[in-house]
Tab-separated table of C-alpha atoms and ligand atoms in Angstrom:
chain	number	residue	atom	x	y	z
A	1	UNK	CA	3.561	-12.337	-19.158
A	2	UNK	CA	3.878	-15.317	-16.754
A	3	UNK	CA	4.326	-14.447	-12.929
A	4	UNK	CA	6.464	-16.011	-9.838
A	5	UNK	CA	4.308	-15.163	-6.690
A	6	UNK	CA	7.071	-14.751	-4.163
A	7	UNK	CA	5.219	-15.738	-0.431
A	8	UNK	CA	1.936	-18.198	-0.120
A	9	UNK	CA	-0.089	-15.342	1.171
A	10	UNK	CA	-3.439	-14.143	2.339
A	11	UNK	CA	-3.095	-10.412	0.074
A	12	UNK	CA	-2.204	-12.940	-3.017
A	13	UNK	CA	-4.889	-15.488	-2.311
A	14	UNK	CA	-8.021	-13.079	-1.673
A	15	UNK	CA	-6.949	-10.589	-4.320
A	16	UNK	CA	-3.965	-10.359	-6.333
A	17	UNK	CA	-3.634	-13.812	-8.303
A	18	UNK	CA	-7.456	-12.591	-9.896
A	19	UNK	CA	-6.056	-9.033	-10.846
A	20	UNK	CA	-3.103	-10.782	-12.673
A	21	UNK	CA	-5.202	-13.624	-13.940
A	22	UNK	CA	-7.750	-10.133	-15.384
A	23	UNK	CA	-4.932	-9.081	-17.687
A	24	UNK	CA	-5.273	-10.627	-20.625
A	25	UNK	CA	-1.916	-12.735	-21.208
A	26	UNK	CA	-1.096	-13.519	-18.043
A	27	UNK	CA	-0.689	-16.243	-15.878
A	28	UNK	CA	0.896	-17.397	-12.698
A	29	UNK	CA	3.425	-19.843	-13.547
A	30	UNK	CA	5.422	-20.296	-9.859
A	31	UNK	CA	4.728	-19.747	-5.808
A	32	UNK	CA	7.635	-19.383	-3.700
A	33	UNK	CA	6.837	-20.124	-0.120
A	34	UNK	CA	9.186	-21.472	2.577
A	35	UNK	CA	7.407	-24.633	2.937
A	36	UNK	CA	7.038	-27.026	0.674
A	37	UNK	CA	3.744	-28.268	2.195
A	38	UNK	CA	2.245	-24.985	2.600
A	39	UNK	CA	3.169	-23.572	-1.273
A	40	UNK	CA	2.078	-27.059	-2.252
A	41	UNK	CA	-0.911	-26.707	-1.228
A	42	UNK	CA	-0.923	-23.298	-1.865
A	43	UNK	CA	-0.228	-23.977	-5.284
A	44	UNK	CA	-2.976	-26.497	-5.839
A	45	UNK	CA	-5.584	-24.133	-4.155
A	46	UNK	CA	-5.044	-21.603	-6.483
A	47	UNK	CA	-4.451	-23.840	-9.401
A	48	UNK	CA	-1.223	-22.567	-9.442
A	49	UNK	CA	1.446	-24.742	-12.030
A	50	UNK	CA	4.411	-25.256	-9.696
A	51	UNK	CA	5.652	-24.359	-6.356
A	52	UNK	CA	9.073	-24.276	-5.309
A	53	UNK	CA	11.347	-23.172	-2.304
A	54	UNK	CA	14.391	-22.126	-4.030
A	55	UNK	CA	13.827	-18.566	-4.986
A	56	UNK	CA	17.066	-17.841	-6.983
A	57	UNK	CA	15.850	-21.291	-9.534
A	58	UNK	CA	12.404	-20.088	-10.337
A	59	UNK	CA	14.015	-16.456	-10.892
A	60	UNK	CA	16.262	-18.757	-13.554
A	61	UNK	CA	13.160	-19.237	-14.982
A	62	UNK	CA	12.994	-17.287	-18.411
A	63	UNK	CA	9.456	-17.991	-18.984
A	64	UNK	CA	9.131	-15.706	-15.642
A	65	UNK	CA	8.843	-12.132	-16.695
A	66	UNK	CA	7.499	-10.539	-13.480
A	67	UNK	CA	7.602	-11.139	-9.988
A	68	UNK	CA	5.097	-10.281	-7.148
A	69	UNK	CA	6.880	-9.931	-3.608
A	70	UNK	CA	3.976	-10.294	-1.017
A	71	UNK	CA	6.057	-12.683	2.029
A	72	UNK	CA	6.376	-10.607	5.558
A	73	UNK	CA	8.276	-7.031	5.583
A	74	UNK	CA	11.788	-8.149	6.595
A	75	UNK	CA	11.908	-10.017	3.598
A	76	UNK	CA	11.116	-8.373	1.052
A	77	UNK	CA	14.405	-6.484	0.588
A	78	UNK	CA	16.408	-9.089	0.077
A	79	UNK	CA	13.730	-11.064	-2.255
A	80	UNK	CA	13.067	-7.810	-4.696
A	81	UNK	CA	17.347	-7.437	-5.334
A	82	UNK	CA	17.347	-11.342	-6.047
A	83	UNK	CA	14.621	-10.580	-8.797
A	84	UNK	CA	16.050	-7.398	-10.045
A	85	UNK	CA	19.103	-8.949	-10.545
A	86	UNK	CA	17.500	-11.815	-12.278
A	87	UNK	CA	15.856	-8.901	-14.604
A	88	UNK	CA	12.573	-9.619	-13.882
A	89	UNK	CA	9.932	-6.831	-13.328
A	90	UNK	CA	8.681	-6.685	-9.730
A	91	UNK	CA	5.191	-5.442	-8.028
A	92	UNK	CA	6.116	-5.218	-4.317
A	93	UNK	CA	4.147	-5.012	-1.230
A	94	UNK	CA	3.979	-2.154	1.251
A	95	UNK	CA	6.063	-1.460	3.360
A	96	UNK	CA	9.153	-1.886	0.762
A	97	UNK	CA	11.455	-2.799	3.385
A	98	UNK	CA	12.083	-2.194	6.734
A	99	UNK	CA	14.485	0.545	6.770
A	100	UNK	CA	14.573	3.765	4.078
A	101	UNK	CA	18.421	2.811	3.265
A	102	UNK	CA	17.110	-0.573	2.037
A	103	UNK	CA	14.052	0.718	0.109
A	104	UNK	CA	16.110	3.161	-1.590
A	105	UNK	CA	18.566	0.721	-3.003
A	106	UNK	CA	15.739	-1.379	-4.263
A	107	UNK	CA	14.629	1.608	-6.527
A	108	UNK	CA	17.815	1.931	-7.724
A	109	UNK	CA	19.040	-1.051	-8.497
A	110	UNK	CA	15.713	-1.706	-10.693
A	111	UNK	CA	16.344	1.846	-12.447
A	112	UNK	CA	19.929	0.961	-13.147
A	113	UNK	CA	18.632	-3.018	-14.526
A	114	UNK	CA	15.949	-1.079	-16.714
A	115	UNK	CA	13.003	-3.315	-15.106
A	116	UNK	CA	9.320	-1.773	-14.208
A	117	UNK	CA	9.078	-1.784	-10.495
A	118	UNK	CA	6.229	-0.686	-8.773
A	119	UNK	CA	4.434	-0.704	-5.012
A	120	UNK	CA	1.393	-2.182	-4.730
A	121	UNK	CA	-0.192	0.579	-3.109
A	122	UNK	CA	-4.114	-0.313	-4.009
A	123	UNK	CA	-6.127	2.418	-2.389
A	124	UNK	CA	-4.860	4.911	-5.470
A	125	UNK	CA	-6.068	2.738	-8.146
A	126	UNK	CA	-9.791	3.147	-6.433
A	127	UNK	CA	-12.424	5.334	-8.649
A	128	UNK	CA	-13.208	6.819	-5.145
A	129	UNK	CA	-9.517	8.263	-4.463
A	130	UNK	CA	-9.452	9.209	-7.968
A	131	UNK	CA	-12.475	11.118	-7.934
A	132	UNK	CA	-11.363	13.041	-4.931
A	133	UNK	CA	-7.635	13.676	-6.056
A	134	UNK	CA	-9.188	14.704	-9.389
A	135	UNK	CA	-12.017	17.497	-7.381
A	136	UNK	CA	-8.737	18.363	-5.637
A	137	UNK	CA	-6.699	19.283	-8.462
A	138	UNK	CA	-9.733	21.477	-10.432
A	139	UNK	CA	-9.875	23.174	-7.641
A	140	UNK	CA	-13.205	22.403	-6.280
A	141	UNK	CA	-12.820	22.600	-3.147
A	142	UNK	CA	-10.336	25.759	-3.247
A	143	UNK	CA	-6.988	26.149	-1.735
A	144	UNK	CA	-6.607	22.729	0.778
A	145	UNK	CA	-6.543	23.846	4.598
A	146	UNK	CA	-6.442	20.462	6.034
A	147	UNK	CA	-7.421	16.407	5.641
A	148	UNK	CA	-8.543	13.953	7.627
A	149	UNK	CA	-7.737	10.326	7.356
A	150	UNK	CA	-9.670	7.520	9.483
A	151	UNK	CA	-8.323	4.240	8.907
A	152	UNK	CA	-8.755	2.612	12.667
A	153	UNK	CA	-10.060	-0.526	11.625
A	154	UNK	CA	-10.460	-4.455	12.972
A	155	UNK	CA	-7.474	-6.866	11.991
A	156	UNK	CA	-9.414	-9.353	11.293
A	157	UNK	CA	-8.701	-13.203	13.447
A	158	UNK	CA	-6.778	-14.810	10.609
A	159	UNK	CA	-4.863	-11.896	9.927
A	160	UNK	CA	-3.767	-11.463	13.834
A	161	UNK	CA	-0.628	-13.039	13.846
A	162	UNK	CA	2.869	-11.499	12.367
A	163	UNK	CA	1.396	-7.991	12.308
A	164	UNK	CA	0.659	-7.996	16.311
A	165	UNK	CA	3.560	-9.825	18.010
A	166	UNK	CA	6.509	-10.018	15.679
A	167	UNK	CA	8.449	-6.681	15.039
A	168	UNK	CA	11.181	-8.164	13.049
A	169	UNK	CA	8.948	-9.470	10.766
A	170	UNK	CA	7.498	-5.962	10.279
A	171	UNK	CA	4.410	-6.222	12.360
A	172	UNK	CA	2.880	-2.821	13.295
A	173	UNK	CA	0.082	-0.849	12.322
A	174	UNK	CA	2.426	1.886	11.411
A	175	UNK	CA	4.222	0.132	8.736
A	176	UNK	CA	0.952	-1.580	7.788
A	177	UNK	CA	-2.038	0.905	7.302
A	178	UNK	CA	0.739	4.314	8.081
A	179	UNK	CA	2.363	3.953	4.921
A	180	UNK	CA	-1.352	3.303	3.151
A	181	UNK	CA	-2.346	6.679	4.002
A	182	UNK	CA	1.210	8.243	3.523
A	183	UNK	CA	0.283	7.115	0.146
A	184	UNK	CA	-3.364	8.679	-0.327
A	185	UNK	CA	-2.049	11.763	1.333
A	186	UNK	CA	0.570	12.098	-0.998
A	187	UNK	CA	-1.575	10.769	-3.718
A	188	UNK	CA	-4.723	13.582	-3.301
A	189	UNK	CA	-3.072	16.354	-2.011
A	190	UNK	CA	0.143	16.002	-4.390
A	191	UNK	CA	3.074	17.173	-2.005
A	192	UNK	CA	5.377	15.212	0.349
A	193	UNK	CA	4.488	15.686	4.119
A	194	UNK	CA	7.299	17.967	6.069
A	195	UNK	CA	7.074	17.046	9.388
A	196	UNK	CA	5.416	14.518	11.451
A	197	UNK	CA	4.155	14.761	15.330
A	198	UNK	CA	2.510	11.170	16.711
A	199	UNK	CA	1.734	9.057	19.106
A	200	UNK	CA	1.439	5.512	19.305
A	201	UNK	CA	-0.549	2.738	21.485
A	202	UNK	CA	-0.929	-1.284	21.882
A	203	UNK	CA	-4.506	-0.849	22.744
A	204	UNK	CA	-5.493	-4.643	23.225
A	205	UNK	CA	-4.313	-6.574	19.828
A	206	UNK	CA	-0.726	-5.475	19.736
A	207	UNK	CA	1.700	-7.624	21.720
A	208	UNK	CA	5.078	-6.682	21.037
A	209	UNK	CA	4.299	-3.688	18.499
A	210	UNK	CA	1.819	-0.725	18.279
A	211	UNK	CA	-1.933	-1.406	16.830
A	212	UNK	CA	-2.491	2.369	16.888
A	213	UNK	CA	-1.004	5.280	15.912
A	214	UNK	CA	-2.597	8.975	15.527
A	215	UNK	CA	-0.253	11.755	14.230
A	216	UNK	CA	-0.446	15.256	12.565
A	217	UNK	CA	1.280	16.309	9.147
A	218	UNK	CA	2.724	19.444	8.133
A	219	UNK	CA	2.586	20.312	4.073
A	220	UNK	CA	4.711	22.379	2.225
A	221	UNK	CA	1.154	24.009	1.100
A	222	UNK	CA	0.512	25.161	4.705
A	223	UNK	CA	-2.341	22.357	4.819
A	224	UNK	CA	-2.824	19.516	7.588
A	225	UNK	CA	-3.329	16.440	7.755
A	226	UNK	CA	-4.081	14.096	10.662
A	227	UNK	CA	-4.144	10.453	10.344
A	228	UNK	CA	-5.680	7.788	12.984
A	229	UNK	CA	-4.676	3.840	11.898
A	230	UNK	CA	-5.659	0.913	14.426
A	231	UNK	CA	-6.060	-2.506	13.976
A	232	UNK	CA	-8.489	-2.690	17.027
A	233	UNK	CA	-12.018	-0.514	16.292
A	234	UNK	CA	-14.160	-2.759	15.200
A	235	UNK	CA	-17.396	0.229	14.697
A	236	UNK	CA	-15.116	3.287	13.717
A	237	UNK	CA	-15.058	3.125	10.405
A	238	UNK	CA	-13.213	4.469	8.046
A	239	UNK	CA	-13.119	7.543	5.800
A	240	UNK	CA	-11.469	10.602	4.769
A	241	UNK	CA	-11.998	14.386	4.567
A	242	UNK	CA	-10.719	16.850	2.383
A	243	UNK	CA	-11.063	20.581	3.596
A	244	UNK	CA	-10.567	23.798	1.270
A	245	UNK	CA	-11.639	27.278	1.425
A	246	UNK	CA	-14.238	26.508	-1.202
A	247	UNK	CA	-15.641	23.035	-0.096
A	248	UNK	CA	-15.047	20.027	1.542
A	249	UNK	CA	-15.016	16.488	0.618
A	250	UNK	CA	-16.309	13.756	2.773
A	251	UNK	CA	-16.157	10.554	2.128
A	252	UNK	CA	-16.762	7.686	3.946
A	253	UNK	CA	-15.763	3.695	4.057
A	254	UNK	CA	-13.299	4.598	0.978
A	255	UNK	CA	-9.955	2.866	3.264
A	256	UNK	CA	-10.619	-0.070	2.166
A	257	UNK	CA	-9.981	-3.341	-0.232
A	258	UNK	CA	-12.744	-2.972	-2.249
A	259	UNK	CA	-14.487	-0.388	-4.395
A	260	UNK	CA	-17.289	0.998	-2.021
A	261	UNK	CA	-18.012	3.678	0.025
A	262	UNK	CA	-19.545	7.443	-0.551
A	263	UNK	CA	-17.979	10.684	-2.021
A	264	UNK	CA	-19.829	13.886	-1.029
A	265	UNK	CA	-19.110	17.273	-2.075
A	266	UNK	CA	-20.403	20.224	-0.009
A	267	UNK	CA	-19.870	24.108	-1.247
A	268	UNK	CA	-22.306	26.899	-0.902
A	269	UNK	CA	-24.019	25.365	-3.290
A	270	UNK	CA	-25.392	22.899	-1.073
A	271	UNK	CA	-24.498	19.071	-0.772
A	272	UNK	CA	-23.834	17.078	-3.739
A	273	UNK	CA	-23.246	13.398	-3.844
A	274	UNK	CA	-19.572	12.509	-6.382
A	275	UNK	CA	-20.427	9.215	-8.366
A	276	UNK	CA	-16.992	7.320	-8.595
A	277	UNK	CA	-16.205	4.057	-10.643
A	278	UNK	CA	-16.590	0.906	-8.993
A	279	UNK	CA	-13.677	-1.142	-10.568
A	280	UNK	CA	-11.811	-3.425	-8.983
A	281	UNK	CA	-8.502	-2.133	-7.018
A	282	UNK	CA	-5.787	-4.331	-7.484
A	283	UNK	CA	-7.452	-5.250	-11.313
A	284	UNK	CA	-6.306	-1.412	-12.043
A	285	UNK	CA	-3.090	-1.899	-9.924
A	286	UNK	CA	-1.809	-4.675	-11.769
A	287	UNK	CA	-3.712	-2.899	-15.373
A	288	UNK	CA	-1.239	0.432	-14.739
A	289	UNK	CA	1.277	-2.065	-13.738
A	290	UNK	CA	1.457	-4.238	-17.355
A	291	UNK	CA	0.806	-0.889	-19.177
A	292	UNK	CA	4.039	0.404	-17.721
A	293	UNK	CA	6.214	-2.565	-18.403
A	294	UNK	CA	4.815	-2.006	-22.170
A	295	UNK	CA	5.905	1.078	-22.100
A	296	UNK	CA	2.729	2.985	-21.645
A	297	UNK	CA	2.996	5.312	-18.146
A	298	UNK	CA	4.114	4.765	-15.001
A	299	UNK	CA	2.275	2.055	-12.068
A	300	UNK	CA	-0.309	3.079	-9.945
A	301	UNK	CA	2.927	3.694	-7.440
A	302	UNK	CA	5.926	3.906	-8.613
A	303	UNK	CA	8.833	2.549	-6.209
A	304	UNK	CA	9.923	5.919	-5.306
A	305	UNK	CA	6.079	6.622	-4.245
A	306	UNK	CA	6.994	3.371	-1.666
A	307	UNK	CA	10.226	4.842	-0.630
A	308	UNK	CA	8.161	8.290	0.160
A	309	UNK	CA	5.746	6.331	2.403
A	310	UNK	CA	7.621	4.320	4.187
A	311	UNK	CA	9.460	7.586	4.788
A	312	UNK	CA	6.498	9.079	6.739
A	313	UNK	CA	5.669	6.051	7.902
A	314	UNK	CA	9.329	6.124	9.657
A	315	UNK	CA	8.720	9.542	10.451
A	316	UNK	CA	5.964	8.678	12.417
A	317	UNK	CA	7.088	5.775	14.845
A	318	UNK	CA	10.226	7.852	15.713
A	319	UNK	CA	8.225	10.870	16.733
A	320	UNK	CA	5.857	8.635	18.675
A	321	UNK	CA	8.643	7.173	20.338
A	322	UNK	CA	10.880	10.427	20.549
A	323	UNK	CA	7.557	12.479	21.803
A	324	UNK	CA	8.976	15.407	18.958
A	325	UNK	CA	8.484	15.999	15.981
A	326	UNK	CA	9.865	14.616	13.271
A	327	UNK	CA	11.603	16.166	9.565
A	328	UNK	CA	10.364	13.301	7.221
A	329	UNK	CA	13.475	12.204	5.557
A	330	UNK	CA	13.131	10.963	2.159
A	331	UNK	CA	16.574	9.293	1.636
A	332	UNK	CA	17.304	10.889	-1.446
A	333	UNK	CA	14.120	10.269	-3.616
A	334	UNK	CA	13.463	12.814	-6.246
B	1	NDP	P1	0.337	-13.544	5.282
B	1	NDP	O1	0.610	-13.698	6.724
B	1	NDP	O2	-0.882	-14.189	4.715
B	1	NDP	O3	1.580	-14.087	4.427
B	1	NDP	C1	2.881	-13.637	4.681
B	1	NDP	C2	3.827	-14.820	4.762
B	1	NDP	O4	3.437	-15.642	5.830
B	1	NDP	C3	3.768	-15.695	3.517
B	1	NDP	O5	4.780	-15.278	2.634
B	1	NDP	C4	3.956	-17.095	4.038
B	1	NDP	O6	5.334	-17.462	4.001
B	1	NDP	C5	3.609	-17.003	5.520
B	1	NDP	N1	2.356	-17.706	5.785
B	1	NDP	C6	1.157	-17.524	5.193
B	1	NDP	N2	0.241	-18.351	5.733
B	1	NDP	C7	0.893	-19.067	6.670
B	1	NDP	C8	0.506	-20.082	7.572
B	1	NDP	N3	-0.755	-20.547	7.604
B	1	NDP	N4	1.429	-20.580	8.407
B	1	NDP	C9	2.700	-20.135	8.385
B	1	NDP	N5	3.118	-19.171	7.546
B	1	NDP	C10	2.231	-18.656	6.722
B	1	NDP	O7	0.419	-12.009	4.981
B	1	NDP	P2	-0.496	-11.008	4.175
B	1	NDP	O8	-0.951	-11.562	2.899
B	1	NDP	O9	-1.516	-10.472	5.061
B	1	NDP	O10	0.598	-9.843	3.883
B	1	NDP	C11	1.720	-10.098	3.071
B	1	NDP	C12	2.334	-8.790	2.605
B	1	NDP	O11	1.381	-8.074	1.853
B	1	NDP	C13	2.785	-7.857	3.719
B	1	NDP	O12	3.937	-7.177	3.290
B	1	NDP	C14	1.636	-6.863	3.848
B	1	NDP	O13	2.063	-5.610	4.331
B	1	NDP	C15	1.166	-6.786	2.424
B	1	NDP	N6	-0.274	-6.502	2.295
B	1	NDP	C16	-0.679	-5.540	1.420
B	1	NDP	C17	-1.983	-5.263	1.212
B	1	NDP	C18	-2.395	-4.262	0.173
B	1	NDP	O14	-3.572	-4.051	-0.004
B	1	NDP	N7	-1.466	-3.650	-0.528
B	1	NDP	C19	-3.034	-5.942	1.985
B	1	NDP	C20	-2.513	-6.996	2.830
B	1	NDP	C21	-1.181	-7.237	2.972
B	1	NDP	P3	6.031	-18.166	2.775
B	1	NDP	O15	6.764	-17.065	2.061
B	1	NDP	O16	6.958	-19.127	3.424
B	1	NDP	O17	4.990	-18.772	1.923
């Protein structure tokens, strides 16, 4: 399977042109970047093949099978229909798009072209979130009463430029770590938050957009969740904790890139340490992802999973802004 990386970028550079290059048969073939220089160089960095600035003639490419979208927010809409139309399977980044109308069509259109399409949300592929999702669901911990999700972190300096002063590129904490722990939310728990109440802040890092948001989660269980992303705490952090009538789950420095972090389990029984798999993230992102286009299961997150958090996501910046709280509306998505 060779690839078209659509966007020079930091995500591919640092971590997803290795998970591709760690499934056996595939390559990167093409980067498309908006400047010739930069995907040049790009291209020769990564000892990429080619790099081109026409999107629409590498996607005329038949030696291109699948495409990885990872350019700024605003444009990946318009980037993931020119590559479903092309027929090529695509791996997008988070958020989708930058409105629920547009990530819904996506979805659709790659259902209706018969082409794998997945979000490349990584934090599910971890052994840690596995582990916990799977002490969830034998019912370890009891009936779930409420989680916790602490993902105020510290963008770090060569990541502190679209993301804090550029809204119509998609910059935001909210549509960059929000729709991350839409995801694990979704992911562990395994139901679709109700309702959202939130508030957002620029505390220091964001210039024209929010770099914090705290909000509260209604489930159709009866469980909470609250969720705190920031891009400006560099000691907090990060973490998540999973409360039941039975137990509770803590683990800590799990919201991140790489496989690390600590799982305990505490019950009457006393406090036991959960022993998780330390494989790489994206590796098993972009593993579920060639498995699928063979026909073997779904991705790690399906598109529809990316239409559902960017839903909350969306959910959550109106009610910060609206000071109520919000219905999450899903668009549609089954
Ligand atoms: P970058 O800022 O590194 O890249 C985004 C775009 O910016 C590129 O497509 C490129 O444009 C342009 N660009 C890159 N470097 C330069 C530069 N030096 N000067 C001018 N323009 C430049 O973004 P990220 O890699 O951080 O994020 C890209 C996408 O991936 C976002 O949608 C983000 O939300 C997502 N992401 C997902 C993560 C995950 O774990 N799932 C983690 C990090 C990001 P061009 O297209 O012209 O080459």
């Amino acid at each position: 399977m060779n690839w078209a990386l659509v966007g020079a970028s930091t995500i591919a550079r640092e971590y997803v042109i290795s998970a591709i290059r760690a499934q056996v048969g595939h390559e990167v073939l093409h980067v498309v970047s908006g400047s010739p220089e930069r995907g040049a160089a790009y291209a020769a960095e990564n000892g990429i093949a080619s790099s081109a600035t026409d999107l629409e003639a590498v996607l005329a490419d038949p030696e291109v099978g699948a495409v990885y979208i990872s350019t700024t927010n605003e444009k990946h809409f318009p980037q993931a229909m020119a590559a479903i139309a092309a027929g090529k399977h695509v791996l997008c980044e988070k958020p989708l798009a930058m409105t629920l109308g547009d990530a819904v069509t996506m979805v659709r259109a790659a259902e209706r072209a018969g082409v794998t399409f997945a979000t490349n949300h990584h934090l599910r592929c971890s052994g840690s979130h596995r582990a916990i999702r799977s002490l969830v669901a034998e019912g370890r911990i009891g009936r779930v009463l409420s989680m916790r999700i602490f993902h105020a972190v510290h963008l770090p300096p060569h990541l502190q430029g679209w993301r804090i002063n550029d809204a119509g590129a998609g910059g935001g904490v909210i549509p960059d770590i929000t729709v991350h722990d839409a995801d694990v939310a979704r992911f562990i728990l395994g139901e679709d938050p109700l309702t959202v109440a939130a508030q957002m802040a620029a505390s220091g890092m964001g210039d024209t957009v929010e770099d914090s948001a705290m909000s509260a989660w209604s489930m159709p269980s009866g469980a909470m969740v609250m969720a705190h992303e920031s891009f400006t705490h560099p000691f907090a952090g990060s973490g998540l904790e999973v409360h039941g009538t039975e137990g509770s789950i803590f683990a800590s420095g799990v919201m991140t890139q790489r496989p690390m972090g600590e799982i305990e389990l505490v019950t009457g029984e006393g406090r036991t340490p959960v022993p998780f798999s330390d494989h790489d993230l994206y590796t098993q992102g972009l593993s579920d992802f060639a498995s699928a286009i063979l026909g073997k299961g779904q991705p790690a997150a399906t598109g529809w999973d990316g239409v559902k958090s960017l839903a909350v996501a969306l959910a959550v910046r109106k009610s910060a802004g609206s000071g109520q709280r919000e219905a999450v509306d899903y668009g549609g998505a089954p």
